[in-house]
PDB file of C-alpha atoms in Angstrom:
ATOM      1  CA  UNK A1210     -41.798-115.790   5.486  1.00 71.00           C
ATOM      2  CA  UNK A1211     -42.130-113.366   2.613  1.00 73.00           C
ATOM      3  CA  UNK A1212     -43.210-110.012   2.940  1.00 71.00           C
ATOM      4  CA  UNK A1213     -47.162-109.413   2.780  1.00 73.00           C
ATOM      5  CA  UNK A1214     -47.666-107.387  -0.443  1.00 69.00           C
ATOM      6  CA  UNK A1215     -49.127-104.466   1.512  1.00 68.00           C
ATOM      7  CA  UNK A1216     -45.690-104.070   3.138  1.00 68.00           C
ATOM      8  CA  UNK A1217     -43.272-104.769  -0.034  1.00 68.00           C
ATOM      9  CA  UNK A1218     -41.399-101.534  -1.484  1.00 75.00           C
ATOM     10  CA  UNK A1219     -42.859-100.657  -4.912  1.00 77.00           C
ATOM     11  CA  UNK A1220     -40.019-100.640  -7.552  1.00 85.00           C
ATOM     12  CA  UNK A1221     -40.047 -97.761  -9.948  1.00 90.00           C
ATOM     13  CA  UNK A1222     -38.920 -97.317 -13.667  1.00 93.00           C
ATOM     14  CA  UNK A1223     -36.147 -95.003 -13.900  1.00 94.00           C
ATOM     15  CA  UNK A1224     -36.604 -92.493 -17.310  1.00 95.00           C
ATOM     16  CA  UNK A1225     -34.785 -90.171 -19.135  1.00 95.00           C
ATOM     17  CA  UNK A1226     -36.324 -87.311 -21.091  1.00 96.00           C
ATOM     18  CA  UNK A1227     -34.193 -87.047 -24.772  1.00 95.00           C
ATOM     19  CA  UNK A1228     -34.632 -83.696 -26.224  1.00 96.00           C
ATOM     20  CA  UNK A1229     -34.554 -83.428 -29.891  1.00 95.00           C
ATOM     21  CA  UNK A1230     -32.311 -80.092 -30.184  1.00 93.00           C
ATOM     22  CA  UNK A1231     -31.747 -80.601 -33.796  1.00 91.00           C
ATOM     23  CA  UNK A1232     -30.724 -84.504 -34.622  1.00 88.00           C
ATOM     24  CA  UNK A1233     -34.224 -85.214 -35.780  1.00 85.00           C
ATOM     25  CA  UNK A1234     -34.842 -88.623 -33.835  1.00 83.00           C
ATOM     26  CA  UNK A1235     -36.702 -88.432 -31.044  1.00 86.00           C
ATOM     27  CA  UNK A1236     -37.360 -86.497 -28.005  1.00 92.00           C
ATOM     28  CA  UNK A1237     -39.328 -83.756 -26.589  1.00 94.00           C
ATOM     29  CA  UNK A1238     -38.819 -80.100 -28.990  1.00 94.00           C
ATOM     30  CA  UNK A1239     -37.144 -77.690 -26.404  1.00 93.00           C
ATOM     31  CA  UNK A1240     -39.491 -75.262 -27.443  1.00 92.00           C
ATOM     32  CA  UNK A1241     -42.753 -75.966 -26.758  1.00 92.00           C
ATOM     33  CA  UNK A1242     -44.686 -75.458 -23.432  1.00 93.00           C
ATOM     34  CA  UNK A1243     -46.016 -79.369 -24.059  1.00 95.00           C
ATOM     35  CA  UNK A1244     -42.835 -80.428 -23.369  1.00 95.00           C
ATOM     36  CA  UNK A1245     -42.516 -79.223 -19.767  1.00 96.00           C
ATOM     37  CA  UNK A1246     -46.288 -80.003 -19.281  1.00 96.00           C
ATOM     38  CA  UNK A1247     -45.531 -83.741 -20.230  1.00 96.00           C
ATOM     39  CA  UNK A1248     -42.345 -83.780 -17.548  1.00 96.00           C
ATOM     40  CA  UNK A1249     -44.218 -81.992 -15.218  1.00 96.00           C
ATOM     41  CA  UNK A1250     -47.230 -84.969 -15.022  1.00 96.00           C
ATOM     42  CA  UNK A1251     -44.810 -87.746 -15.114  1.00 96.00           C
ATOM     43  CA  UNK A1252     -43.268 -85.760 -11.332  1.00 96.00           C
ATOM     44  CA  UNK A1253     -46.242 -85.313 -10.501  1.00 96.00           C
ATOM     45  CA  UNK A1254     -47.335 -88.965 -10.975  1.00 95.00           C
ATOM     46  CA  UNK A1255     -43.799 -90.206  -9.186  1.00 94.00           C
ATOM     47  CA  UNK A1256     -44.648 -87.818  -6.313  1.00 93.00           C
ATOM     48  CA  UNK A1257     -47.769 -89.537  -5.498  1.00 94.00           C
ATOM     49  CA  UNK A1258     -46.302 -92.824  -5.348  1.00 92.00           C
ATOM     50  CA  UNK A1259     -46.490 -94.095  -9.018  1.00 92.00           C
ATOM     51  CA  UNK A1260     -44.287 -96.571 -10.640  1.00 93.00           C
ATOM     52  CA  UNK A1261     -41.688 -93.989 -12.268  1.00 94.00           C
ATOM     53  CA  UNK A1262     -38.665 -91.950 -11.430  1.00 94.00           C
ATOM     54  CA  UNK A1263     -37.548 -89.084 -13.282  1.00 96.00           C
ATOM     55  CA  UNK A1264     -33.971 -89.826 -13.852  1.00 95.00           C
ATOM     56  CA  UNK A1265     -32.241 -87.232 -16.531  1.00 94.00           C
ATOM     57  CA  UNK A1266     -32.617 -85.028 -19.212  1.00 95.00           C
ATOM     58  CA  UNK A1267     -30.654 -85.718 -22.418  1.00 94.00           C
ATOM     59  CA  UNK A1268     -29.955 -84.455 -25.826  1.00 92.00           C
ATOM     60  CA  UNK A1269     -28.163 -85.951 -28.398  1.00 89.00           C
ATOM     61  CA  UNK A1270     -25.497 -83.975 -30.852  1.00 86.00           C
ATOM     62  CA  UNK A1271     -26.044 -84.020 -34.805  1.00 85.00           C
ATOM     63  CA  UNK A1272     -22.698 -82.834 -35.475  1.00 81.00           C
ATOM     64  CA  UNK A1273     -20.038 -82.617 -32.944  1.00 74.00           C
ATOM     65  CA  UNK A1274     -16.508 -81.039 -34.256  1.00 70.00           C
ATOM     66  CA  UNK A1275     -15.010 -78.201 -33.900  1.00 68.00           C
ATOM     67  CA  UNK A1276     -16.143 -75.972 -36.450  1.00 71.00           C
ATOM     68  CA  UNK A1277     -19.206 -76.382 -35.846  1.00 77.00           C
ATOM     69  CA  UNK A1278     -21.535 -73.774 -34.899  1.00 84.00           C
ATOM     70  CA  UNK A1279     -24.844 -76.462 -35.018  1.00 87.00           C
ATOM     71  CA  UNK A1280     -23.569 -78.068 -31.941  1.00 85.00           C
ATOM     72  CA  UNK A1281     -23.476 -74.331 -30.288  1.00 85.00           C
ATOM     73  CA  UNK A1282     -27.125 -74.156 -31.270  1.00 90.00           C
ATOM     74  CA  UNK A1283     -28.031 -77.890 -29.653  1.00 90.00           C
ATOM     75  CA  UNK A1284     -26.615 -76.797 -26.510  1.00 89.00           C
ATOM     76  CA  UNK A1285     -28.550 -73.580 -26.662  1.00 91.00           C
ATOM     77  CA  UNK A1286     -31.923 -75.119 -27.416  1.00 94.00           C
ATOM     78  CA  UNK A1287     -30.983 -77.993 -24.540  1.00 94.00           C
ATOM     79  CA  UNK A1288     -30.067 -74.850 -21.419  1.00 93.00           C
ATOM     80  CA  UNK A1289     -33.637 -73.730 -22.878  1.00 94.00           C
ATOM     81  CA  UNK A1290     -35.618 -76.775 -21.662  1.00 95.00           C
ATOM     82  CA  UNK A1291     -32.949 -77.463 -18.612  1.00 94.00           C
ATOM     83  CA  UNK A1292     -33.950 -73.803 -17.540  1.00 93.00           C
ATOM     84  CA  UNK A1293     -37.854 -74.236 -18.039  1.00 95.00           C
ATOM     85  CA  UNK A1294     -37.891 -77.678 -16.684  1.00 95.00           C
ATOM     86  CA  UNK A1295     -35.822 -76.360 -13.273  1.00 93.00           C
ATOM     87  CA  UNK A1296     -38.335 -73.171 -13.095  1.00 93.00           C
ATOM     88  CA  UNK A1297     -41.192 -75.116 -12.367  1.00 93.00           C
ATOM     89  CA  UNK A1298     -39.163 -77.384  -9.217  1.00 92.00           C
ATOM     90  CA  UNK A1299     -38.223 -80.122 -11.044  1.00 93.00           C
ATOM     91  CA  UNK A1300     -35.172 -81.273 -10.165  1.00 92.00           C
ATOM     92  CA  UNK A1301     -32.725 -83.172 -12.755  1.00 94.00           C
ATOM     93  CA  UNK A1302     -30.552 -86.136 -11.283  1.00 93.00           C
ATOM     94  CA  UNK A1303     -28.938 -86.688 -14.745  1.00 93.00           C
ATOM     95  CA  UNK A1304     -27.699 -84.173 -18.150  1.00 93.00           C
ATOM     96  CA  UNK A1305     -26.185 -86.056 -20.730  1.00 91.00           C
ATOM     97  CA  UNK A1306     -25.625 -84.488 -23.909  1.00 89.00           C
ATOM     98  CA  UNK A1307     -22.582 -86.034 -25.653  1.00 86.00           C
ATOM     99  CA  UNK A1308     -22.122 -88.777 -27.704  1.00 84.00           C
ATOM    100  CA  UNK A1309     -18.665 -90.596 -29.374  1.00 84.00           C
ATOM    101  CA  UNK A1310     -17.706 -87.662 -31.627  1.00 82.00           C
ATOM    102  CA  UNK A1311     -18.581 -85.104 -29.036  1.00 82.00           C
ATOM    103  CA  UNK A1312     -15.799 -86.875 -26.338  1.00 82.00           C
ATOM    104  CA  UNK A1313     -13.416 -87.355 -29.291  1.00 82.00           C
ATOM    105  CA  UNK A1314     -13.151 -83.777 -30.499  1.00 80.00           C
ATOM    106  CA  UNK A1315     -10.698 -82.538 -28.118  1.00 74.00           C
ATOM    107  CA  UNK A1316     -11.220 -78.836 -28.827  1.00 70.00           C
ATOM    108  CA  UNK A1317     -14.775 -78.615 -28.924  1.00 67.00           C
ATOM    109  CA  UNK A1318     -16.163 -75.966 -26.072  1.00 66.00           C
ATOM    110  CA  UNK A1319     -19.913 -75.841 -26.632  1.00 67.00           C
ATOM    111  CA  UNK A1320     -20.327 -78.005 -22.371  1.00 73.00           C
ATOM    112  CA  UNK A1321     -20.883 -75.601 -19.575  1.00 76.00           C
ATOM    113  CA  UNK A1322     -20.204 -77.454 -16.440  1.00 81.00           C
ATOM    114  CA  UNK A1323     -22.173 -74.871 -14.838  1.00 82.00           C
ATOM    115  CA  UNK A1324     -25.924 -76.741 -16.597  1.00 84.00           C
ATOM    116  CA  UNK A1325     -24.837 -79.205 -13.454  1.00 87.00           C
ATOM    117  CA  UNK A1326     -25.609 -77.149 -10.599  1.00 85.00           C
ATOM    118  CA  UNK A1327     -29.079 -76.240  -9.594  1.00 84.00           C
ATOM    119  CA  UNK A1328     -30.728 -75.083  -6.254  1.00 80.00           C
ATOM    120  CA  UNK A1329     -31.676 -78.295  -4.164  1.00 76.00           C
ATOM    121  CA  UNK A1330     -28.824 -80.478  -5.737  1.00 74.00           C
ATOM    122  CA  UNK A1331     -26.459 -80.866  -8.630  1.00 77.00           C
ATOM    123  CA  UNK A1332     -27.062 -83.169 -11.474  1.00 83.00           C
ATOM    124  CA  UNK A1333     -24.670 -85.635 -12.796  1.00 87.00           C
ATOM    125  CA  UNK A1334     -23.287 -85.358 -15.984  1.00 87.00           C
ATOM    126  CA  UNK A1335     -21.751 -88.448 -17.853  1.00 83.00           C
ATOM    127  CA  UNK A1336     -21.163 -89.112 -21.795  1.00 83.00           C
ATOM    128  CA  UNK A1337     -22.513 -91.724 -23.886  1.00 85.00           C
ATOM    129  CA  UNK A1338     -19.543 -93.751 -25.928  1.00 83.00           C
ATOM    130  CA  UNK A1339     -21.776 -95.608 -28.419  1.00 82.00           C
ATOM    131  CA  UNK A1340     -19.671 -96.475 -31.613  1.00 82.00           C
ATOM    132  CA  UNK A1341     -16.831 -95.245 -30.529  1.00 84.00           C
ATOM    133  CA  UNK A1342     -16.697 -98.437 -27.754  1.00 85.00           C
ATOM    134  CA  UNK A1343     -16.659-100.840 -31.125  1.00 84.00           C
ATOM    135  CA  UNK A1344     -14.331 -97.942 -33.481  1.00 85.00           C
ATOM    136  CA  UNK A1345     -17.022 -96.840 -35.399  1.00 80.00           C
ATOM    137  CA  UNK A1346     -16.534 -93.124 -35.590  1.00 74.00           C
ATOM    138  CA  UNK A1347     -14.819 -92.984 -39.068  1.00 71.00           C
ATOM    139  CA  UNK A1348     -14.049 -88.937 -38.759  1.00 76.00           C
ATOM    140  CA  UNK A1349     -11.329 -90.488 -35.962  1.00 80.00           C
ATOM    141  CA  UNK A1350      -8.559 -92.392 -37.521  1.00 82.00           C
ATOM    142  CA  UNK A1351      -7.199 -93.416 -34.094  1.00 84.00           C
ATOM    143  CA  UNK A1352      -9.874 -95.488 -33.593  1.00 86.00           C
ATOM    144  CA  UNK A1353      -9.949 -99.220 -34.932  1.00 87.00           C
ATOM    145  CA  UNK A1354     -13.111-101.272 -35.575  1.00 86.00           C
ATOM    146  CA  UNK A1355     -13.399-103.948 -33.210  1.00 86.00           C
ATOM    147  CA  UNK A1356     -17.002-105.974 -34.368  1.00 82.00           C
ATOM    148  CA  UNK A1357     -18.867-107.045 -37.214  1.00 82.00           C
ATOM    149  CA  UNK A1358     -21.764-107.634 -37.943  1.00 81.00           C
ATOM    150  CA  UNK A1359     -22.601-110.020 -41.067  1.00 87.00           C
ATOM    151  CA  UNK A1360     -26.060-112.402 -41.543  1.00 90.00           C
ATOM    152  CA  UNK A1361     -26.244-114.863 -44.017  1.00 92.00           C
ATOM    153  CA  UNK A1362     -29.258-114.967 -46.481  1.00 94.00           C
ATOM    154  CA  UNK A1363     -31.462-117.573 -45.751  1.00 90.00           C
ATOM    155  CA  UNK A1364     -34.218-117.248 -47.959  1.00 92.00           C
ATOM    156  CA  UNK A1365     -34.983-115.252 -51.222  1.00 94.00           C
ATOM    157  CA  UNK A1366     -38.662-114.569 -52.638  1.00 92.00           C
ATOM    158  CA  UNK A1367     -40.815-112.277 -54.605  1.00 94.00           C
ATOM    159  CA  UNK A1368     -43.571-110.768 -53.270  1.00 93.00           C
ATOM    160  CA  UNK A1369     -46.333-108.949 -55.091  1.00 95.00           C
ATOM    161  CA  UNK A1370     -47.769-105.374 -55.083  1.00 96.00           C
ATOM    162  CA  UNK A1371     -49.890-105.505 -52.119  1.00 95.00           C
ATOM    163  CA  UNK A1372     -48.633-108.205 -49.835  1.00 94.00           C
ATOM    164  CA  UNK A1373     -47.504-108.266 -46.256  1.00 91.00           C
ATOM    165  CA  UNK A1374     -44.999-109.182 -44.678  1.00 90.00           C
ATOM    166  CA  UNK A1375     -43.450-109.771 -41.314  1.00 85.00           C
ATOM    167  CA  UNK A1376     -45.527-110.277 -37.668  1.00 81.00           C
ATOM    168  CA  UNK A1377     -48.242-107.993 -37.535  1.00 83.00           C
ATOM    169  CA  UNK A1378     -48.240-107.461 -41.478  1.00 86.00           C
ATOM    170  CA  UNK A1379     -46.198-104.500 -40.227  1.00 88.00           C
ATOM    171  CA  UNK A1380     -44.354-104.406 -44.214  1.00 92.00           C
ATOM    172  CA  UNK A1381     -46.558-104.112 -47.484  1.00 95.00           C
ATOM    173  CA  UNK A1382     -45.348-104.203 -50.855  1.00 95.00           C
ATOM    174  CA  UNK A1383     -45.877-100.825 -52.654  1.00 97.00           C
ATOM    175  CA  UNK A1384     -44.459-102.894 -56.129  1.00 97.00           C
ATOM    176  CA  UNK A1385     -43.422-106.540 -56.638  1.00 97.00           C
ATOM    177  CA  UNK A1386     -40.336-106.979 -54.809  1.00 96.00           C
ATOM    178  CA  UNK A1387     -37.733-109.640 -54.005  1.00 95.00           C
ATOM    179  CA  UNK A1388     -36.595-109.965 -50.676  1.00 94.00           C
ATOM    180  CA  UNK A1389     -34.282-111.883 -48.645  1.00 93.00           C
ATOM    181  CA  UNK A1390     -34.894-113.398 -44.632  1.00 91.00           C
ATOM    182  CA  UNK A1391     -31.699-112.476 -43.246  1.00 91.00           C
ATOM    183  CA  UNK A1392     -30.532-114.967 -40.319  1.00 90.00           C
ATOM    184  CA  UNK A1393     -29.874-112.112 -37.969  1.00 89.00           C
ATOM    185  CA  UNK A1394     -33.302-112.817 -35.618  1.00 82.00           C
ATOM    186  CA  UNK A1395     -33.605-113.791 -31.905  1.00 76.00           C
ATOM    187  CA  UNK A1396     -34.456-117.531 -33.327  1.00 77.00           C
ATOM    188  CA  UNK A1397     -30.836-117.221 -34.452  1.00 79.00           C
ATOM    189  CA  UNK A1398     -29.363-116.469 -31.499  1.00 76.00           C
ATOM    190  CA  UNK A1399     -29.283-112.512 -31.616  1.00 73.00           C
ATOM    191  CA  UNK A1400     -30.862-111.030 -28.849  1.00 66.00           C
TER     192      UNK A1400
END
């Protein structure tokens, strides 16, 4: 028999907070109070039973080599929020901060293993290899491209000052243009 719906386990939606320490993307600004408000409802919310689960804190680095003093900075602005974020009882399951170039540079120092510790538990810490998994981190010759991507054009048309274009209208000419349908969509097989 299946499980009466009053008695079935609610899943939750595991989240990560990025924090935009200087790539200019996305994420909360390390800075601002708003920032540790925002985290603080979404506990809140999970601690009253809702649908989410805090899962990690992450930043992302803009330029990760050696001489680089930026990457000092990101880390800086990242212990910032970490710090704020743990002051107020919220524990962090998760820190990520580097990326493909940051593993690759052998002699960069800017992680502290020490951001992994905190009171009631310690974090985990992991990296994320994004183009560096498929060779694309030109700066590291050892690497070797291992995809491509290519489309083929399936359609070329002009379109005049002023009209739309795509679902939703979401494009609008600001001149006449010529464009070109690229057969790259989910209807082609790309996910």
């Amino acid at each position: 028999l299946p499980t009466p719906p009053s008695e079935q386990k609610q899943k939750r939606v595991r989240y990560h907070i990025m924090v935009d320490t200087g790539m200019g993307r996305l994420g909360f600004d390390p800075k601002a109070r708003a920032s540790v408000d925002t985290l603080q409802s979404l506990v809140d919310l999970e601690r009253r039973g809702g649908p989410v689960e805090f899962y990690g804190l992450c930043t992302h680095m803009a330029e990760a080599c050696e001489q680089s003093d930026f990457t000092l900075e990101q880390m800086a602005r990242f212990k910032e929020l970490l710090a704020a974020v743990r002051s107020e009882g919220i524990g962090v399951p998760t820190v990520h901060t580097d990326n493909s170039a940051a593993l690759l540079t052998t002699r960069l120092r800017h992680f502290d293993p020490s951001i992994l510790r905190q009171d009631d538990f310690d974090s985990r810490g992991f990296v994320r290899c994004g183009g560096a998994v498929y060779g694309q981190r030109p700066a590291f010759k050892e690497l070797v491209e291992c995809s491509t991507l290519s489309a083929s054009v399936g359609n070329v048309m002009l379109v005049k000052r002023g009209d739309t274009v795509g679902y939703d209208r979401t494009w609008t000419a600001k001149r006449d243009s010529l464009i070109a349908t690229l057969g790259i969509g989910f209807a082609d097989g790309y996910p």
